[in-house]
PDB file of C-alpha atoms and ligand atoms in Angstrom:
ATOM      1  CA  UNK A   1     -15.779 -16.161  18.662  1.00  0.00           C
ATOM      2  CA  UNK A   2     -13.687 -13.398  17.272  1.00  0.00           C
ATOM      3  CA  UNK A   3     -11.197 -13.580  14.200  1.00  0.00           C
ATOM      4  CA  UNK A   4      -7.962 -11.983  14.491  1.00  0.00           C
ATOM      5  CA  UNK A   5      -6.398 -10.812  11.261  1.00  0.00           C
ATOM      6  CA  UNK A   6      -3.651  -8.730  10.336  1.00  0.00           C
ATOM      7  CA  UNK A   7      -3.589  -6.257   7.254  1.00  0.00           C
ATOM      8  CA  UNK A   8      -0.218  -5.660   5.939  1.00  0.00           C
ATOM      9  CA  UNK A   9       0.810  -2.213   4.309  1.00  0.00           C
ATOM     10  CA  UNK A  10       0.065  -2.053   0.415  1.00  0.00           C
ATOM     11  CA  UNK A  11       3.642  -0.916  -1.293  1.00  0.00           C
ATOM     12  CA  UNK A  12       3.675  -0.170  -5.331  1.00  0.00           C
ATOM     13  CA  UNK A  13       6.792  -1.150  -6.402  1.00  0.00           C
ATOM     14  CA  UNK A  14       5.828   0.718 -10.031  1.00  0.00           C
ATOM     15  CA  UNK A  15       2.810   2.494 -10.441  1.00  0.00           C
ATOM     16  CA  UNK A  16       2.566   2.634 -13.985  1.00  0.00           C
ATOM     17  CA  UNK A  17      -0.824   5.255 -15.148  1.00  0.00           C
ATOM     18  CA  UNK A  18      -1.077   3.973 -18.929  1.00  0.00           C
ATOM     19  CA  UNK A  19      -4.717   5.838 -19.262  1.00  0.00           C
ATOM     20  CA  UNK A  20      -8.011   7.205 -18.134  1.00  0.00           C
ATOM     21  CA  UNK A  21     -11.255   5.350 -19.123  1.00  0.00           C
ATOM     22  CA  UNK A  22     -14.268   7.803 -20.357  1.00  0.00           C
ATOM     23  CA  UNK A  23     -16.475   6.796 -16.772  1.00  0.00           C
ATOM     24  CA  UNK A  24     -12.845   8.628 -15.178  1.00  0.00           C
ATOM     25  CA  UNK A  25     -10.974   5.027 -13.640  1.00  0.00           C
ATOM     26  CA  UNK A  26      -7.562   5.561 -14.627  1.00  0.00           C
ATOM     27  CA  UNK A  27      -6.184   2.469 -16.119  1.00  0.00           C
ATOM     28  CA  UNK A  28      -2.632   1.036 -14.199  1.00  0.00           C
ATOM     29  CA  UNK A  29      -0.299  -1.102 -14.367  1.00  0.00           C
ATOM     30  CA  UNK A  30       1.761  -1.750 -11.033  1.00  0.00           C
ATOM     31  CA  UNK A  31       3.632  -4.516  -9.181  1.00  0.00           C
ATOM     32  CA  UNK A  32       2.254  -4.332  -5.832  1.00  0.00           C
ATOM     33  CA  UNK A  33       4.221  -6.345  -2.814  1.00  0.00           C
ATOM     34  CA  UNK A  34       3.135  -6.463   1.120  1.00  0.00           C
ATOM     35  CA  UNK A  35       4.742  -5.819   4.253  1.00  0.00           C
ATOM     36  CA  UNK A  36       5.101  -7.624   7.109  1.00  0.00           C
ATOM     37  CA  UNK A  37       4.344  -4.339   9.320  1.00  0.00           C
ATOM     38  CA  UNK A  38       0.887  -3.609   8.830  1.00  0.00           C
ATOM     39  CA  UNK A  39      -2.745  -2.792  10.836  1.00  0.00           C
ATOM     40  CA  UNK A  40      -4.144  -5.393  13.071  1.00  0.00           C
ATOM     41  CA  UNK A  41      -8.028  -6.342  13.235  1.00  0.00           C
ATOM     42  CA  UNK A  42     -10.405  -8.645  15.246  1.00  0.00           C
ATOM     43  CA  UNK A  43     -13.558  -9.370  13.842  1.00  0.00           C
ATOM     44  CA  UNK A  44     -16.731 -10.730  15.936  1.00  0.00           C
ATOM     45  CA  UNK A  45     -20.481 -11.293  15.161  1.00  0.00           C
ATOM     46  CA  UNK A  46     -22.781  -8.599  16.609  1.00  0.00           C
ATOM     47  CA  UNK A  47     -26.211  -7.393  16.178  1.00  0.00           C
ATOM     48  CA  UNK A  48     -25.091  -4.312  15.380  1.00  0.00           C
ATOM     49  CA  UNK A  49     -22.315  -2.986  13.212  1.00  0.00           C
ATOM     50  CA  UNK A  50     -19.548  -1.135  15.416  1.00  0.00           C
ATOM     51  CA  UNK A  51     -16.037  -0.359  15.141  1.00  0.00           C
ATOM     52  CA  UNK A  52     -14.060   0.772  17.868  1.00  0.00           C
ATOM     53  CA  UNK A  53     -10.132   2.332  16.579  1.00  0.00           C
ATOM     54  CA  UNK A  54      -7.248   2.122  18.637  1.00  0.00           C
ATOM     55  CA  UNK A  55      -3.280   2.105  17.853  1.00  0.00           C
ATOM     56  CA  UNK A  56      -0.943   5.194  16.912  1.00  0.00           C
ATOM     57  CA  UNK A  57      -2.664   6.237  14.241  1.00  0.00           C
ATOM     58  CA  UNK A  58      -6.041   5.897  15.162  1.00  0.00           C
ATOM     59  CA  UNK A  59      -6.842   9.196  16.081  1.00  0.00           C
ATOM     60  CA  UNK A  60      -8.977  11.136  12.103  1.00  0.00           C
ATOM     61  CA  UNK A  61     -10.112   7.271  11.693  1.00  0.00           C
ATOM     62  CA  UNK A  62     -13.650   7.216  10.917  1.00  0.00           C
ATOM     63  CA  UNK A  63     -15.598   4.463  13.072  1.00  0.00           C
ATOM     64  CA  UNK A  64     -18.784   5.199  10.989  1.00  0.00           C
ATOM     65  CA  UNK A  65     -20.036   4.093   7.925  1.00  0.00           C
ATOM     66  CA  UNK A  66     -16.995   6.280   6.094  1.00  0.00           C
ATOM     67  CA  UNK A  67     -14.180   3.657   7.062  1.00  0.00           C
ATOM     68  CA  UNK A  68     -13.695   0.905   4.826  1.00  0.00           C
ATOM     69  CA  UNK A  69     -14.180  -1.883   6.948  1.00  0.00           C
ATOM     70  CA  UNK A  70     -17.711  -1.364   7.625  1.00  0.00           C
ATOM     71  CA  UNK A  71     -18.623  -1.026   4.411  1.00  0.00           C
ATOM     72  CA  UNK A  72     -16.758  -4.547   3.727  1.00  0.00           C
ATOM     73  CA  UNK A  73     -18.984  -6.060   6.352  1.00  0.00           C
ATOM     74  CA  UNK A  74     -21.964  -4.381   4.481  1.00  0.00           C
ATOM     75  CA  UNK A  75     -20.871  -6.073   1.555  1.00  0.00           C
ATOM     76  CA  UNK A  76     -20.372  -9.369   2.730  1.00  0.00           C
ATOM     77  CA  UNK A  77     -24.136  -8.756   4.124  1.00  0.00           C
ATOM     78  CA  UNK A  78     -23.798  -9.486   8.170  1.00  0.00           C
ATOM     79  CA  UNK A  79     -23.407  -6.887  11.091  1.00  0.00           C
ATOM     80  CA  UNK A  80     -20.145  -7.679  13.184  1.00  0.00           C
ATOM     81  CA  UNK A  81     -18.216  -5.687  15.644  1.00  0.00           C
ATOM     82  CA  UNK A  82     -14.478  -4.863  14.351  1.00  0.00           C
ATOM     83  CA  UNK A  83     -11.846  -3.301  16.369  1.00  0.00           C
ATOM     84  CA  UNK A  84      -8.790  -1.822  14.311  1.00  0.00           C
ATOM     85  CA  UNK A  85      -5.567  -1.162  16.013  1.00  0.00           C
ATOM     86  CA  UNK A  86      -4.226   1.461  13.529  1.00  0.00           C
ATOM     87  CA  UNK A  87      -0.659   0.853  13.089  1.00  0.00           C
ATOM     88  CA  UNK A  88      -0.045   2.695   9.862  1.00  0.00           C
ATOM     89  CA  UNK A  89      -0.455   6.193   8.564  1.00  0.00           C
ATOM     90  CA  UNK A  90      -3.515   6.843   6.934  1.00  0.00           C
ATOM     91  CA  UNK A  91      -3.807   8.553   3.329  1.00  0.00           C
ATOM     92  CA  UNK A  92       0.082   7.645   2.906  1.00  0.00           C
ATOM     93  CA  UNK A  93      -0.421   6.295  -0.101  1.00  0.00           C
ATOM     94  CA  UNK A  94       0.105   2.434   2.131  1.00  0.00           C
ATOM     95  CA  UNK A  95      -3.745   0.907   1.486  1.00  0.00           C
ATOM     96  CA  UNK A  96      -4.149   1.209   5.066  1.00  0.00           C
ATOM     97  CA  UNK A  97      -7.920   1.303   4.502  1.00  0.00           C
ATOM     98  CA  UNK A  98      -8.311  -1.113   1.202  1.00  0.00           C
ATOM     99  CA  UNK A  99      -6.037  -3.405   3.157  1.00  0.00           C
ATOM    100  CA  UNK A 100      -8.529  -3.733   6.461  1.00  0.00           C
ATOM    101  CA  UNK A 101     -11.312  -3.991   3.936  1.00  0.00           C
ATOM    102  CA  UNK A 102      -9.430  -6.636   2.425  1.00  0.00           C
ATOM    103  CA  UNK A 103      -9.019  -8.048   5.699  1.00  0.00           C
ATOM    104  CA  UNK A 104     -12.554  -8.027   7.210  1.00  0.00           C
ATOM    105  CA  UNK A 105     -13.337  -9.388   3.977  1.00  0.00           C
ATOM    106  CA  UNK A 106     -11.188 -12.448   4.829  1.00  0.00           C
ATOM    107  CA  UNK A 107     -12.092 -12.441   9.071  1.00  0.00           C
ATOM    108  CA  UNK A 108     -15.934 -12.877   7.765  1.00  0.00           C
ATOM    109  CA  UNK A 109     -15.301 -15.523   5.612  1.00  0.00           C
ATOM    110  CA  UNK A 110     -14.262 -17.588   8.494  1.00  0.00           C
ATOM    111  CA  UNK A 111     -16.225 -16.376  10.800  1.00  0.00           C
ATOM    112  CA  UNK A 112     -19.578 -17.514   9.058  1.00  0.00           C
ATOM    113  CA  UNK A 113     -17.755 -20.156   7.178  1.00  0.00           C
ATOM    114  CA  UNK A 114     -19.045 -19.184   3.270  1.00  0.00           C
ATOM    115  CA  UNK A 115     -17.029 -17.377   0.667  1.00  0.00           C
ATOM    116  CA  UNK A 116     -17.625 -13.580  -0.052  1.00  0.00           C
ATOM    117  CA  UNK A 117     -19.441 -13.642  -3.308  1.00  0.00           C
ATOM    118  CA  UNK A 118     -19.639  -9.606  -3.842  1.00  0.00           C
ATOM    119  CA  UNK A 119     -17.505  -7.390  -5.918  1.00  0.00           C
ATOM    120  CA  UNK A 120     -14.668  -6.119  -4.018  1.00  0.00           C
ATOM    121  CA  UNK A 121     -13.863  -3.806  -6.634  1.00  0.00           C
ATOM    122  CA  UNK A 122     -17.123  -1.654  -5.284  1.00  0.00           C
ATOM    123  CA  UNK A 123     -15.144  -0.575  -2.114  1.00  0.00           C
ATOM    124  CA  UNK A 124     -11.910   0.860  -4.391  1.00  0.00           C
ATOM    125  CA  UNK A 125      -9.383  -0.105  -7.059  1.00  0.00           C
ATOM    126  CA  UNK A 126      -7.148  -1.637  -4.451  1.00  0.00           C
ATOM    127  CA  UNK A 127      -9.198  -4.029  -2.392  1.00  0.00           C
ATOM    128  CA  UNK A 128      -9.056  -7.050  -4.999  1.00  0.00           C
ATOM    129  CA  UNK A 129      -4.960  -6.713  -4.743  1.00  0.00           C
ATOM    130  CA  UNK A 130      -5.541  -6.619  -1.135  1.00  0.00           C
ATOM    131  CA  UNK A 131      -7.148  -9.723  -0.837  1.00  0.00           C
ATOM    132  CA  UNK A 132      -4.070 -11.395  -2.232  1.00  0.00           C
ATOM    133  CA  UNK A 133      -1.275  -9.810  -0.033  1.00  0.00           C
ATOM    134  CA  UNK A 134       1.245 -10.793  -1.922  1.00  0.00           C
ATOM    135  CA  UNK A 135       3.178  -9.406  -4.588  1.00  0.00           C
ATOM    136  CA  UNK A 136       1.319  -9.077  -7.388  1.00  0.00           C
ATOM    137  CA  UNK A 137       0.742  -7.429 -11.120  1.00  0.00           C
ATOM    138  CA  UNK A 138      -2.206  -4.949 -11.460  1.00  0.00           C
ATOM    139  CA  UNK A 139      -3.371  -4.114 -14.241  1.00  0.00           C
ATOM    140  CA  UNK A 140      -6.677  -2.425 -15.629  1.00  0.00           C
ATOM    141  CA  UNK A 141      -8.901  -0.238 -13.364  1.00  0.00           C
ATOM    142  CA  UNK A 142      -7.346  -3.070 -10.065  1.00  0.00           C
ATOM    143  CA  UNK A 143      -9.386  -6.396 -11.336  1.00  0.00           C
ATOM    144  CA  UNK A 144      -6.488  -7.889 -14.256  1.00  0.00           C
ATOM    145  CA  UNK A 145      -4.135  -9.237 -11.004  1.00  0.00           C
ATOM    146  CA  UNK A 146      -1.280 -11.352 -11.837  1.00  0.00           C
ATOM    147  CA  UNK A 147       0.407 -12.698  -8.968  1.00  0.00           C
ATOM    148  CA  UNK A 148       4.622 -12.729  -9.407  1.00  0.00           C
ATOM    149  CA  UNK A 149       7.583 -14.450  -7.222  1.00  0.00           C
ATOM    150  CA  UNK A 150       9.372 -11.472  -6.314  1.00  0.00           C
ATOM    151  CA  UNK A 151      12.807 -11.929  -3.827  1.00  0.00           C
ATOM    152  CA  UNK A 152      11.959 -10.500  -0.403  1.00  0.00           C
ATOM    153  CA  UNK A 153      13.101  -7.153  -0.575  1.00  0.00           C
ATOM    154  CA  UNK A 154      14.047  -4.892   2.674  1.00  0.00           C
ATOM    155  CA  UNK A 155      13.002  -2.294   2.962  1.00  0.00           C
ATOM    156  CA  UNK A 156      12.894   1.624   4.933  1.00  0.00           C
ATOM    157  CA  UNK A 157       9.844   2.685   4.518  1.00  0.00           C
ATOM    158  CA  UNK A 158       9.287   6.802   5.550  1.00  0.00           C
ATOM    159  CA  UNK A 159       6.151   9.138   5.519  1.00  0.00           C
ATOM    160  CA  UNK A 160       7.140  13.132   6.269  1.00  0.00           C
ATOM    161  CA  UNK A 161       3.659  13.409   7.964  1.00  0.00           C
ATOM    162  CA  UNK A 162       2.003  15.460   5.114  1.00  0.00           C
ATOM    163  CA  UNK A 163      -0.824  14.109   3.227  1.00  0.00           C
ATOM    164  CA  UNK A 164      -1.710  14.423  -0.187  1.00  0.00           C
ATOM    165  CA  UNK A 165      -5.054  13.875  -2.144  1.00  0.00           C
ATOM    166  CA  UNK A 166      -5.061  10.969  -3.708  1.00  0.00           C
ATOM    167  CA  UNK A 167      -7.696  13.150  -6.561  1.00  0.00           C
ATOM    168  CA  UNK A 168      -5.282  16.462  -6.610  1.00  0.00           C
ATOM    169  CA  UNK A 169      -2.117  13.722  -7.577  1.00  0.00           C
ATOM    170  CA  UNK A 170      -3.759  12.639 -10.464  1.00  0.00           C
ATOM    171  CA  UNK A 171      -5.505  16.216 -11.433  1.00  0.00           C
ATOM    172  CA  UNK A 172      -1.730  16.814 -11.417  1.00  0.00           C
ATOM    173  CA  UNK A 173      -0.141  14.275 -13.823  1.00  0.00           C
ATOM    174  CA  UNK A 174       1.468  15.789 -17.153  1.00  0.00           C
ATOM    175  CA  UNK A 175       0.236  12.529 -19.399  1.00  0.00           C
ATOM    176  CA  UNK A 176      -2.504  10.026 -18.438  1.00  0.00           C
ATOM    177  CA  UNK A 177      -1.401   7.487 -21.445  1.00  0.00           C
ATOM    178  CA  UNK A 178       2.353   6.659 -20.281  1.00  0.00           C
ATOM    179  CA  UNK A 179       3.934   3.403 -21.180  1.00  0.00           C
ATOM    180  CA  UNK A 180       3.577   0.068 -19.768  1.00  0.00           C
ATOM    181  CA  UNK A 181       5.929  -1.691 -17.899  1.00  0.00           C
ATOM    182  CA  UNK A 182       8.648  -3.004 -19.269  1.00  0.00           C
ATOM    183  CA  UNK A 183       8.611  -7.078 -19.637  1.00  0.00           C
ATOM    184  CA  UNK A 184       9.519  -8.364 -16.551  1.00  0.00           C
ATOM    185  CA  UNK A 185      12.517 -10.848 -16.471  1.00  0.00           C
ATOM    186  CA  UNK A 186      11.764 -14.857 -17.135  1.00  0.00           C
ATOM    187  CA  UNK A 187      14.397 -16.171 -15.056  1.00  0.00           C
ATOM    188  CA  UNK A 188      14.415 -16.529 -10.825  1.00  0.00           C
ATOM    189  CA  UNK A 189      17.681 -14.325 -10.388  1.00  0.00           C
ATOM    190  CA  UNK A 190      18.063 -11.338  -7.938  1.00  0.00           C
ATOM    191  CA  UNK A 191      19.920  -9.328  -9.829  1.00  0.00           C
ATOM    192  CA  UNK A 192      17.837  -9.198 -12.977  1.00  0.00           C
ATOM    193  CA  UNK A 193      15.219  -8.220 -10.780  1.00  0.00           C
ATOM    194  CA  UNK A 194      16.908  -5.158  -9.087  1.00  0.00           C
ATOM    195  CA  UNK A 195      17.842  -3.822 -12.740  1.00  0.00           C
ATOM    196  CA  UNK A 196      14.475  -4.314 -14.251  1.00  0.00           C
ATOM    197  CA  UNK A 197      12.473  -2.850 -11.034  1.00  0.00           C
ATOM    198  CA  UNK A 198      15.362   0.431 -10.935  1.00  0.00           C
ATOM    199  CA  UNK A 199      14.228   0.746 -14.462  1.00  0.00           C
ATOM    200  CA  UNK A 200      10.443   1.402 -13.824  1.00  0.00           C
ATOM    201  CA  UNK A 201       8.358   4.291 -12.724  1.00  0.00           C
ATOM    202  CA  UNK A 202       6.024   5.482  -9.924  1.00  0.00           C
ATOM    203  CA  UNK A 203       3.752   8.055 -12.571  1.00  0.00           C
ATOM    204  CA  UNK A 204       2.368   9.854  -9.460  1.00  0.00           C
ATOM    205  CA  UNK A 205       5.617  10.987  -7.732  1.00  0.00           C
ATOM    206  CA  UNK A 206       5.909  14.249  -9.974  1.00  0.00           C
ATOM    207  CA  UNK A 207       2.570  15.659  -9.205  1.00  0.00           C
ATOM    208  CA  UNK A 208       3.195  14.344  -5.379  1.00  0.00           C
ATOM    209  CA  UNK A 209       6.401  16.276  -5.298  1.00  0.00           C
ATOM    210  CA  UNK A 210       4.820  19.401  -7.174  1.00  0.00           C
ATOM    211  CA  UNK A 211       1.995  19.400  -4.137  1.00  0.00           C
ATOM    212  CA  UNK A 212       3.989  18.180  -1.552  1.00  0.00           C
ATOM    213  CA  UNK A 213       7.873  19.003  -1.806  1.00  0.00           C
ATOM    214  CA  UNK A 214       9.085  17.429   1.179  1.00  0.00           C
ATOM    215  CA  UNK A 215       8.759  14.222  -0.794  1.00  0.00           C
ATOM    216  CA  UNK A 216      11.854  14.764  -2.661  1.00  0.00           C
ATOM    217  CA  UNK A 217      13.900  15.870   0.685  1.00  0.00           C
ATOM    218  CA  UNK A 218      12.687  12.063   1.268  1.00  0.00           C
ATOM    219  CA  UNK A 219      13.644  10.600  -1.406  1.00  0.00           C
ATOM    220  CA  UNK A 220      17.100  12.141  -1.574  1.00  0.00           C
ATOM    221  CA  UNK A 221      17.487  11.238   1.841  1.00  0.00           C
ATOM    222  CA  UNK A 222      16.699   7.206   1.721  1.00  0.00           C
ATOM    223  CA  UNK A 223      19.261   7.461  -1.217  1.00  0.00           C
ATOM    224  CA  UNK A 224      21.821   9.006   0.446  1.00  0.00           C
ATOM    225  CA  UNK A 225      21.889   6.501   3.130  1.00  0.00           C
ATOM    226  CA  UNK A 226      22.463   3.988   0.451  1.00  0.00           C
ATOM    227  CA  UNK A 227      19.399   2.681  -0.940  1.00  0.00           C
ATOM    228  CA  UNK A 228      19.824   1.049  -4.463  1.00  0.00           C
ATOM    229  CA  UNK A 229      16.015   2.072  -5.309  1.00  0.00           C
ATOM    230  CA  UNK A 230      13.878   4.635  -3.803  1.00  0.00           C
ATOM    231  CA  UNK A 231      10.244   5.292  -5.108  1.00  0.00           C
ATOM    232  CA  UNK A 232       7.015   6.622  -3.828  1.00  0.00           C
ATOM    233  CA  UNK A 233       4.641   4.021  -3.120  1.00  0.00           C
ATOM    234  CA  UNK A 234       0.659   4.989  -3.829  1.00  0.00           C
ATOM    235  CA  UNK A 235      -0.138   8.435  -4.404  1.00  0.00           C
ATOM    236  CA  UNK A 236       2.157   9.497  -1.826  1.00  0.00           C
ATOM    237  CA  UNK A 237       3.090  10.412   0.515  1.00  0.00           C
ATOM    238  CA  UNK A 238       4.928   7.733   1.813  1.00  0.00           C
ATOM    239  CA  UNK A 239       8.168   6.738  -0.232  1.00  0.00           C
ATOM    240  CA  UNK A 240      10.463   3.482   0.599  1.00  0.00           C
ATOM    241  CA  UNK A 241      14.258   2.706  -0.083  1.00  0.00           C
ATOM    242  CA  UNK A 242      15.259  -0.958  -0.878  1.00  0.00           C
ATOM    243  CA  UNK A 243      18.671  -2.343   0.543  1.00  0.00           C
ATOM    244  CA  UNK A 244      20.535  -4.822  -0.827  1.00  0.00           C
ATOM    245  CA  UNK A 245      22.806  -5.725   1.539  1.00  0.00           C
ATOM    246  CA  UNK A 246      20.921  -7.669   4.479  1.00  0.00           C
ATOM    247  CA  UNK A 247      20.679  -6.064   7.629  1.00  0.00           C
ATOM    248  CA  UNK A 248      22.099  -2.632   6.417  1.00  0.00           C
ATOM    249  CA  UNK A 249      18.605  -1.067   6.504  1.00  0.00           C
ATOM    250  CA  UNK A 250      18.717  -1.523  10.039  1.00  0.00           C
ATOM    251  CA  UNK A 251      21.260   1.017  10.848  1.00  0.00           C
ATOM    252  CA  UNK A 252      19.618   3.070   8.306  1.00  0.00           C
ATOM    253  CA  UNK A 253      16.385   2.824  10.569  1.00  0.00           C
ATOM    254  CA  UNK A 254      17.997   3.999  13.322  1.00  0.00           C
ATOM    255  CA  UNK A 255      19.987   6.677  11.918  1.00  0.00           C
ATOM    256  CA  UNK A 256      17.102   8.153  10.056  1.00  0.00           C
ATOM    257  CA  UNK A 257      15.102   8.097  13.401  1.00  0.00           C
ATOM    258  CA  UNK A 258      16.998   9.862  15.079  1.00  0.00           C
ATOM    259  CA  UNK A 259      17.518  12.706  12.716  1.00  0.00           C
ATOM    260  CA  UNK A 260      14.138  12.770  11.712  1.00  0.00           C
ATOM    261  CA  UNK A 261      11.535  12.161  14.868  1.00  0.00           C
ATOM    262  CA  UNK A 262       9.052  13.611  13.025  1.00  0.00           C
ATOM    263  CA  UNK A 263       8.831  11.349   9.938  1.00  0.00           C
ATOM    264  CA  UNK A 264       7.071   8.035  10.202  1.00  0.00           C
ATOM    265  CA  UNK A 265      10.351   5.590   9.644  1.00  0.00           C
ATOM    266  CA  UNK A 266       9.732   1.589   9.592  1.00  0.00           C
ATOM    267  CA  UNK A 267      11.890  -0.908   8.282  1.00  0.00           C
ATOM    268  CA  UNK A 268       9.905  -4.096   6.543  1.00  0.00           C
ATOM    269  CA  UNK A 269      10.428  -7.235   4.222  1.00  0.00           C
ATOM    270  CA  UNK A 270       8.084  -6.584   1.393  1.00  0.00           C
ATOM    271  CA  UNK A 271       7.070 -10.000  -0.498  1.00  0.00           C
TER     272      UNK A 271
HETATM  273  P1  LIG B 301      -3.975   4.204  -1.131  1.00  0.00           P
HETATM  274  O1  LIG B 301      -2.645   3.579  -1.016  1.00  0.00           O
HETATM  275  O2  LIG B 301      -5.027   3.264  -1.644  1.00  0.00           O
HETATM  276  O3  LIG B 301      -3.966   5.553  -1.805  1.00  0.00           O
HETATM  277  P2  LIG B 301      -4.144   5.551   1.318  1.00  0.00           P
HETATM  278  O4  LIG B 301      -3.088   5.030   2.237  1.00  0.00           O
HETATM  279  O5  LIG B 301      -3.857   6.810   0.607  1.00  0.00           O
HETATM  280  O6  LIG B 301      -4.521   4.423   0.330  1.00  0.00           O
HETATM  281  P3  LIG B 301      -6.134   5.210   3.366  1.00  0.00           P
HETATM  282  O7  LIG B 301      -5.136   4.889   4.416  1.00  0.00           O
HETATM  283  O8  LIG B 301      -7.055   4.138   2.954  1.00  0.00           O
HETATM  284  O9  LIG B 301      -5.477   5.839   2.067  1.00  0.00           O
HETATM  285  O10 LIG B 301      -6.928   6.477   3.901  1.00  0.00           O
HETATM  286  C1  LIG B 301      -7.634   7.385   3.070  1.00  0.00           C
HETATM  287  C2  LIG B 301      -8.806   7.992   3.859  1.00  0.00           C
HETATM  288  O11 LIG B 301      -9.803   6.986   4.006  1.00  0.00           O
HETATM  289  C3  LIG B 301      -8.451   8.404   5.268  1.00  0.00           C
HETATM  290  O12 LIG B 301      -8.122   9.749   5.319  1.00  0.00           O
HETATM  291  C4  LIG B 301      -9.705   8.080   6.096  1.00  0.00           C
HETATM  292  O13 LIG B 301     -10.507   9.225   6.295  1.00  0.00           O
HETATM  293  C5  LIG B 301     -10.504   7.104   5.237  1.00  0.00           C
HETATM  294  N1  LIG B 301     -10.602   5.736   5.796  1.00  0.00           N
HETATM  295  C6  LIG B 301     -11.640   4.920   5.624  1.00  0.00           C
HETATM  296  N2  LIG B 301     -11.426   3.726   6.196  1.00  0.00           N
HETATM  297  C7  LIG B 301     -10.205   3.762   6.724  1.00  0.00           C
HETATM  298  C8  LIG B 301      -9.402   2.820   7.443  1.00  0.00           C
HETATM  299  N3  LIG B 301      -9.869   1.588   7.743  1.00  0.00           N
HETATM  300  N4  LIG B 301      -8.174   3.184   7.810  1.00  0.00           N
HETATM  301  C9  LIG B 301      -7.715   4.424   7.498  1.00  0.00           C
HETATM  302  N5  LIG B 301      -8.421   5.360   6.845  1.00  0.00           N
HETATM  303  C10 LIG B 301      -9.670   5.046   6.452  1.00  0.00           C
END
């Protein structure tokens, strides 16, 4: 029997760095939502552990014990063979890996019918948030999570094809103790969500831009076409532009694809 699962891209909304505990985990406070575009994973019982990549991004995937998903499976303490069709770009700042770790995590649950009883936290700040794939409030070092009704948002969602450290971002931030986020709004409406989320930050898109400056070509771009809010997502470098107006980012999509074939350009609902 195999599992299939899917494991949707990882976008911060905010990304909020507030500190830096003394062991070196910086300390955040983000809204995280999920896409409905995202990697795609089956996940069998074996005898030995094996993962075999395939998709458009597949090729720089490690199918060892460096990628993510095999050390979930170590984790959850069986051997199973995973293949991974590699839909998103990797170190984009997207959780491609925490979000197939997240998702292996789930496949094995099924597949020998117990509940994973480990730490998920061990395989990286964003795996617990992962597990959840759904928008969500992160706070601490990835383990205070808070899950939030957000409206679904559409969204363009573009990565220039340059990658950027996650380490060298941070190494780069001016302040590691910036504020909070503000409160969120207490009632349901649209609209006081769009002001409060236009209001927030993404800490880590000034050092992104400083290493990689392409990011703000992107950014001024998705705004240009209309966006009403355009952040990075992540440590970069991927960046997304929220639409109001349904069915607007479409065009966008297309446009931007066409004048860009070299940037990674998706459009998603993000819940
Ligand atoms: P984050 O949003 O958490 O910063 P990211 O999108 O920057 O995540 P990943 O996509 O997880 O980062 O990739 C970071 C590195 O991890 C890759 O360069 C790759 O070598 C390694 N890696 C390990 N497992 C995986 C995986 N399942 N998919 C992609 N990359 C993986």
């Amino acid at each position: 029997m195999a599992i299939e699962v899917f494991a949707p891209a990882k976008i911060n909304l905010t990304l909020h760095v507030t500190g830096q505990r003394d062991d070196g985990y910086h300390l955040l406070d983000s809204l995280v939502s999920f896409a409905d575009i995202g990697d795609r994973l089956t996940v069998a019982k074996a005898d030995e552990m094996r993962i075999d990549v395939t998709g458009p991004f597949a090729k720089g995937v490690p199918t060892d014990r460096r990628n993510l998903c095999w050390q979930a499976a170590e984790l959850f303490g069986e051997t199973v063979a995973i293949t991974l069709e590699k839909n998103l770009p990797h170190a984009a700042g997207i959780g491609g890996g925490s979000s197939d770790a997240a998702a292996v995590l789930k496949a094995m649950e099924q597949l020998f019918d117990r509940p994973f009883d480990g730490d998920a936290l061990l395989l990286g700040a964003d795996i617990p948030v992962c597990q959840i794939a759904s928008a969500t409030r992160m706070q601490g070092i990835g383990e205070v999570l808070s899950p939030i009704k957000i409206p679904p948002l559409e969204a363009i969602l573009v990565n220039p094809g340059v990658s950027v450290p996650t380490p060298r971002v941070f190494k780069g931030l001016e302040r590691k103790n910036n504020s909070e986020m503000d409160m969120m709004p207490k009632t349901h409406r649209s609209s006081d969500f769009w002001t409060w989320l236009a209001d927030q930050r993404n800490d880590l898109e000034a050092p992104a831009i400083a290493a990689q400056p392409i990011i703000a070509d992107v950014l001024r771009e998705l705004s240009f076409l209309g966006a009403r809010i355009v952040r990075m997502s992540g440590s970069g470098a991927t960046c997304f532009g929220l639409f109001e107006a349904r069915g607007h980012h479409e065009a966008v999509y297309r446009d931007l694809k066409q004048r860009r074939p070299e940037w990674w350009v998706e459009y998603a609902t993000l819940t």
